[in-house]
Amino acid sequence: MKKLIYLSLILFHAVILSAQTNLLTQGFETLPFPPAGWSNVRITGPSFPGNWSRIGNGTAPIQTPHTGGFQIRFNSHNYTAGTSGDLRTSVLNFTAAGNYTVSFWMYRDAYAANDKLEVFVNTLQTSVGGTLLGTINRDKSQSPVVASNGWYKYTFTISPAFNTATNFIIFKGSSALGNDIYVDDISVDRTEPAIPNCVGTISPANGSTGLCVNQTLNWDNVALASGYKMTIGSNNPDYNNIANNADLGVALGYSAALNPTTIYGWKITPYNGFGEAAGCPINTFSTGTSTCYCIPVYLDNSCASEDYINNFSTTLGITNITNTASGCSVNANNYTYFTAQSITTSQGGNFNVSMQSGPDYAQGYAIWIDWNIDGDFEDAGEYAFYSPFATVAVVNGNINVPFTATTGATRMRVRSAYNYVPGAANACTTFTDGETEDYNIQVNACASTITYYADADLDGYGNIASSITLCTGVTAPAGYVLNNTDCNDANNLINPTASEICNGIDDNCNAISDDGLIFVNYYTDADADSYGSNSASPINSCNPIAGSVNNNSDCNDANNLINPSATEICNAIDDNCNATIDEGLIFVNYYTDADADSYGSNIVSPVNSCSAIVGKVTNNSDCNDANFAIKPGATEICNGIDDNCNASIDEGLIFANYYTDGDADSYGSSIASPVNSCSPIAGKVTNNTDCNDANFAIKPGATEICNGIDDNCNASIDEGVVSATITPSGPTTFCKGSNVILSANTGGGYTYIWNKNGAAIAGATGANYTATLSGNYTVKVTVAGGCFAVSAITVVSVSASPTASISTPDGTDLCGKVNVRLKANNGTGYIYQWFKGAAPLVGETGLIYYATATGNYKVNVTNALGCSKLSAAKSISKTCREEEIIASENLHIFPNPASSVLFIESTINPEIKSGSMYLINMLGEQIYFREFAIENGVISEQLNIDYTVPAGLYFVKLLVAEKEFTRQIVIQK
């Protein structure tokens, strides 16, 4: 890791302004909505309307405006994840000098989902193509993190790039089907130019002691600041030997490599284009001896659902770790630092690791080791191991210790993630499910070392000028050897065992060039016939000379055909340099061969010569010297001519009967009269076996097909016909883990090939095939004789099971309540069945079940494809004894079913003076709320059901004296 790190943390900040001019203020207290000049537009997503609305009190969650009686809401509670919409301001002019900001209030709560608000500035009235000023997640545990539910103010600074006359601020809401997004009191302001003040809040605080040696320094953003300068050091009183007024830009954090047990001083100076803050103080802190590490976060902060590391151990170390059956971490963020577990190893050594998850959910693994002890896992080689895939089986691996690893105690991190293998950058990444375990690792120095020398030319001999030293027993890197005797490590042909060659170089590294070689005389061989000129002067050399040889016996060095080994030819020249011309040659008669067929004319006179004459041969046996094809030895052909000069015509030829082949299929008509000939006749063949000479496809040897015709002329029709069908033994749509048997039609001599998605299934050649995977299946049925048929496609669909979980919005304690809500996870097309213990709850098939008694409850979730999963049990308890406020038989809610009006009547303790009434749908959403007065212990209330309430099942809930009473009703329209 780089030892100086600037941490850029500017996302948004509150700005304290003076000389401030307001350009826009909007609290949405008056109509119209959207305000004049604004626009409200649905952007993306599958739900409608997917845009902003003006409301009084919100419902999901119940929330009053920040100020006044109205606020704006993006309904991410009811509209599908992925739905988004813009609320766009009227035009804004930013041309006047100063700093421009937009501020607003947003309600944050603890309902975990990724609903978010994005704020853009653009010269067009749309978020598309705009500049993102910042993002705020509605869930308070996500960025920017806040401690409790409530309204929070956010301010963003607008870049000077938008100092134009036409600008718009756009608020874009995006749904993840969590709670609604609420915004109120929007303001756009301009601040006159001013120099920023010094930083107000820093971390660590001034005078802090015992800090980590990898401590990060942080500070709050300062109003009007465009950047920050850092001065830090340990040289009291200047404190500037690490950084002296270094410009950090917009960073709000700084990290440096600190020494243990040392006092440091540091100062942050904010600045902008008008100057620097004056008189900013120097703050001090002291370090301890430890290095600190990040603690990863899991969104599911309990790994009890089997997403954990159950066994981890090492072998081959000097000492080893054995941590078996560790189960789920009881610590926050599923994180445990096993301080008592440590492995000891050495630089350049290696050790084995073994790990296994809980039994139910496959985990992927990764291991990081802080080899340089700098407090992070970001350096090269520190991503030490990862599993090839997620599994519940035992995962084994081996880790090599770098020779360069810093000696001493450091940290080893083991992480698991559900169905995902963590990558190199995931040592501190937030995951949903899994566990993190940290261990100690002690790296010892080498016991002894060996020096290796670079062998750059890979000839087995090293360079004395280039070496490395490694631990004894550690394999040297490729390209290093134990000797240093190479005198030229850039040429693998030069080394102590090389053969000396004639090149003026010391090839064998003995400090002598060309030693032990033989020198001879070389003569010019100008015609390259291996014989040197008998008139040239020699050159003495240990190496052959190009264009020269070691003899001088060539009598003509300008002609490579003339030399002592040449053959004497008939040319009136001394070809073999023996001083004699054309000796030993034979003279013969040559006859004209006018047609160049190697046979001379039997009527032309000869010419006597020792050399072949162009156009003549040594015989006169050609009976027609004007036709190349006519000559002795020629093949007699059917043409009425004596082709071979033997005084006979067409002798020895075979005459055959030829039959008409009208369809050109090589088979003659069985009804045609033959023609006898010694030569093939165009359009005729020597057989008459075609039973249909008008159809090329019908002939002997043709494949018989199902067409009512004798295709192969064997006097049989459609022999070998076959059909192919598939009969499923059971449903072809089923849940993962089941199967269906596919059966083909059977018959004597049938063979089968089963196919999935058009490809043959290896080994699937029987009449039946058991399908366990989704796909399009066919079977090819073949019978003796080659006829076959391919069946129609049978589609097999394998469906995945859904997830099943229970949340408890009202908690799990019935104390002070008539019931508590148990809410199953939602999904398109899901069907539910609730259980208490092992027994199903009759009629309880909704997303929500209202538990009125203690016990262990589960829900079986079935998806639209019929696949089911049973959730873990949720225990409902009651930790107190209650005195009944309203007897069950004394609470009357009627009529039921109802269409327009409900009446609620009961008598209670006269001392109780008020209560609250709620109407709740089957999704647990509150759609009506009203408080009422109780006089003389009598409840008599009327609930009007208007046209906006659709028909269905609902719950009426009364809250009286902090106790709840619930009845289910049916609304009919």
mmCIF file with all atom_site columns, C-alpha atoms in Angstrom, residues 722-727 742-755 760-769 778-784 787-791:
data_model
loop_
_atom_site.group_PDB
_atom_site.id
_atom_site.type_symbol
_atom_site.label_atom_id
_atom_site.label_alt_id
_atom_site.label_comp_id
_atom_site.label_asym_id
_atom_site.label_entity_id
_atom_site.label_seq_id
_atom_site.pdbx_PDB_ins_code
_atom_site.Cartn_x
_atom_site.Cartn_y
_atom_site.Cartn_z
_atom_site.occupancy
_atom_site.B_iso_or_equiv
_atom_site.pdbx_formal_charge
_atom_site.auth_seq_id
_atom_site.auth_comp_id
_atom_site.auth_asym_id
_atom_site.auth_atom_id
_atom_site.pdbx_PDB_model_num
ATOM 1  C CA . VAL A 1 722 ? -40.463 -46.310 -38.089 1.00 0.00 ? 722 VAL A CA 1
ATOM 2  C CA . SER A 1 723 ? -42.127 -43.667 -35.857 1.00 0.00 ? 723 SER A CA 1
ATOM 3  C CA . ALA A 1 724 ? -40.873 -41.905 -32.711 1.00 0.00 ? 724 ALA A CA 1
ATOM 4  C CA . THR A 1 725 ? -42.881 -40.713 -29.678 1.00 0.00 ? 725 THR A CA 1
ATOM 5  C CA . ILE A 1 726 ? -42.123 -39.717 -26.051 1.00 0.00 ? 726 ILE A CA 1
ATOM 6  C CA . THR A 1 727 ? -44.429 -40.544 -23.130 1.00 0.00 ? 727 THR A CA 1
ATOM 7  C CA . LEU A 1 742 ? -39.298 -40.137 -20.574 1.00 0.00 ? 742 LEU A CA 1
ATOM 8  C CA . SER A 1 743 ? -40.234 -43.343 -22.476 1.00 0.00 ? 743 SER A CA 1
ATOM 9  C CA . ALA A 1 744 ? -39.876 -43.876 -26.229 1.00 0.00 ? 744 ALA A CA 1
ATOM 10 C CA . ASN A 1 745 ? -42.098 -46.215 -28.270 1.00 0.00 ? 745 ASN A CA 1
ATOM 11 C CA . THR A 1 746 ? -40.636 -49.713 -28.535 1.00 0.00 ? 746 THR A CA 1
ATOM 12 C CA . GLY A 1 747 ? -40.335 -52.337 -31.276 1.00 0.00 ? 747 GLY A CA 1
ATOM 13 C CA . GLY A 1 748 ? -38.179 -55.175 -32.503 1.00 0.00 ? 748 GLY A CA 1
ATOM 14 C CA . GLY A 1 749 ? -34.670 -54.079 -33.415 1.00 0.00 ? 749 GLY A CA 1
ATOM 15 C CA . TYR A 1 750 ? -35.244 -50.443 -32.383 1.00 0.00 ? 750 TYR A CA 1
ATOM 16 C CA . THR A 1 751 ? -32.227 -48.336 -31.326 1.00 0.00 ? 751 THR A CA 1
ATOM 17 C CA . TYR A 1 752 ? -32.393 -44.944 -29.640 1.00 0.00 ? 752 TYR A CA 1
ATOM 18 C CA . ILE A 1 753 ? -30.447 -41.699 -29.304 1.00 0.00 ? 753 ILE A CA 1
ATOM 19 C CA . TRP A 1 754 ? -31.767 -39.149 -26.759 1.00 0.00 ? 754 TRP A CA 1
ATOM 20 C CA . ASN A 1 755 ? -31.146 -35.454 -27.352 1.00 0.00 ? 755 ASN A CA 1
ATOM 21 C CA . ALA A 1 760 ? -27.035 -35.939 -28.196 1.00 0.00 ? 760 ALA A CA 1
ATOM 22 C CA . ILE A 1 761 ? -26.915 -36.956 -24.514 1.00 0.00 ? 761 ILE A CA 1
ATOM 23 C CA . ALA A 1 762 ? -23.810 -39.043 -23.884 1.00 0.00 ? 762 ALA A CA 1
ATOM 24 C CA . GLY A 1 763 ? -24.709 -42.682 -23.074 1.00 0.00 ? 763 GLY A CA 1
ATOM 25 C CA . ALA A 1 764 ? -28.468 -42.092 -23.410 1.00 0.00 ? 764 ALA A CA 1
ATOM 26 C CA . THR A 1 765 ? -29.304 -44.936 -25.861 1.00 0.00 ? 765 THR A CA 1
ATOM 27 C CA . GLY A 1 766 ? -32.073 -46.859 -24.057 1.00 0.00 ? 766 GLY A CA 1
ATOM 28 C CA . ALA A 1 767 ? -35.820 -46.796 -24.526 1.00 0.00 ? 767 ALA A CA 1
ATOM 29 C CA . ASN A 1 768 ? -36.161 -44.693 -21.311 1.00 0.00 ? 768 ASN A CA 1
ATOM 30 C CA . TYR A 1 769 ? -34.332 -41.583 -20.054 1.00 0.00 ? 769 TYR A CA 1
ATOM 31 C CA . THR A 1 778 ? -36.309 -35.514 -28.365 1.00 0.00 ? 778 THR A CA 1
ATOM 32 C CA . VAL A 1 779 ? -35.561 -39.149 -29.174 1.00 0.00 ? 779 VAL A CA 1
ATOM 33 C CA . LYS A 1 780 ? -34.337 -40.564 -32.482 1.00 0.00 ? 780 LYS A CA 1
ATOM 34 C CA . VAL A 1 781 ? -35.676 -44.094 -33.117 1.00 0.00 ? 781 VAL A CA 1
ATOM 35 C CA . THR A 1 782 ? -33.865 -46.191 -35.761 1.00 0.00 ? 782 THR A CA 1
ATOM 36 C CA . VAL A 1 783 ? -34.763 -49.649 -37.072 1.00 0.00 ? 783 VAL A CA 1
ATOM 37 C CA . ALA A 1 784 ? -32.855 -52.253 -39.076 1.00 0.00 ? 784 ALA A CA 1
ATOM 38 C CA . CYS A 1 787 ? -35.195 -45.967 -41.395 1.00 0.00 ? 787 CYS A CA 1
ATOM 39 C CA . PHE A 1 788 ? -35.542 -43.609 -38.441 1.00 0.00 ? 788 PHE A CA 1
ATOM 40 C CA . ALA A 1 789 ? -37.839 -41.011 -36.959 1.00 0.00 ? 789 ALA A CA 1
ATOM 41 C CA . VAL A 1 790 ? -37.286 -38.120 -34.528 1.00 0.00 ? 790 VAL A CA 1
ATOM 42 C CA . SER A 1 791 ? -39.980 -37.409 -31.947 1.00 0.00 ? 791 SER A CA 1
#
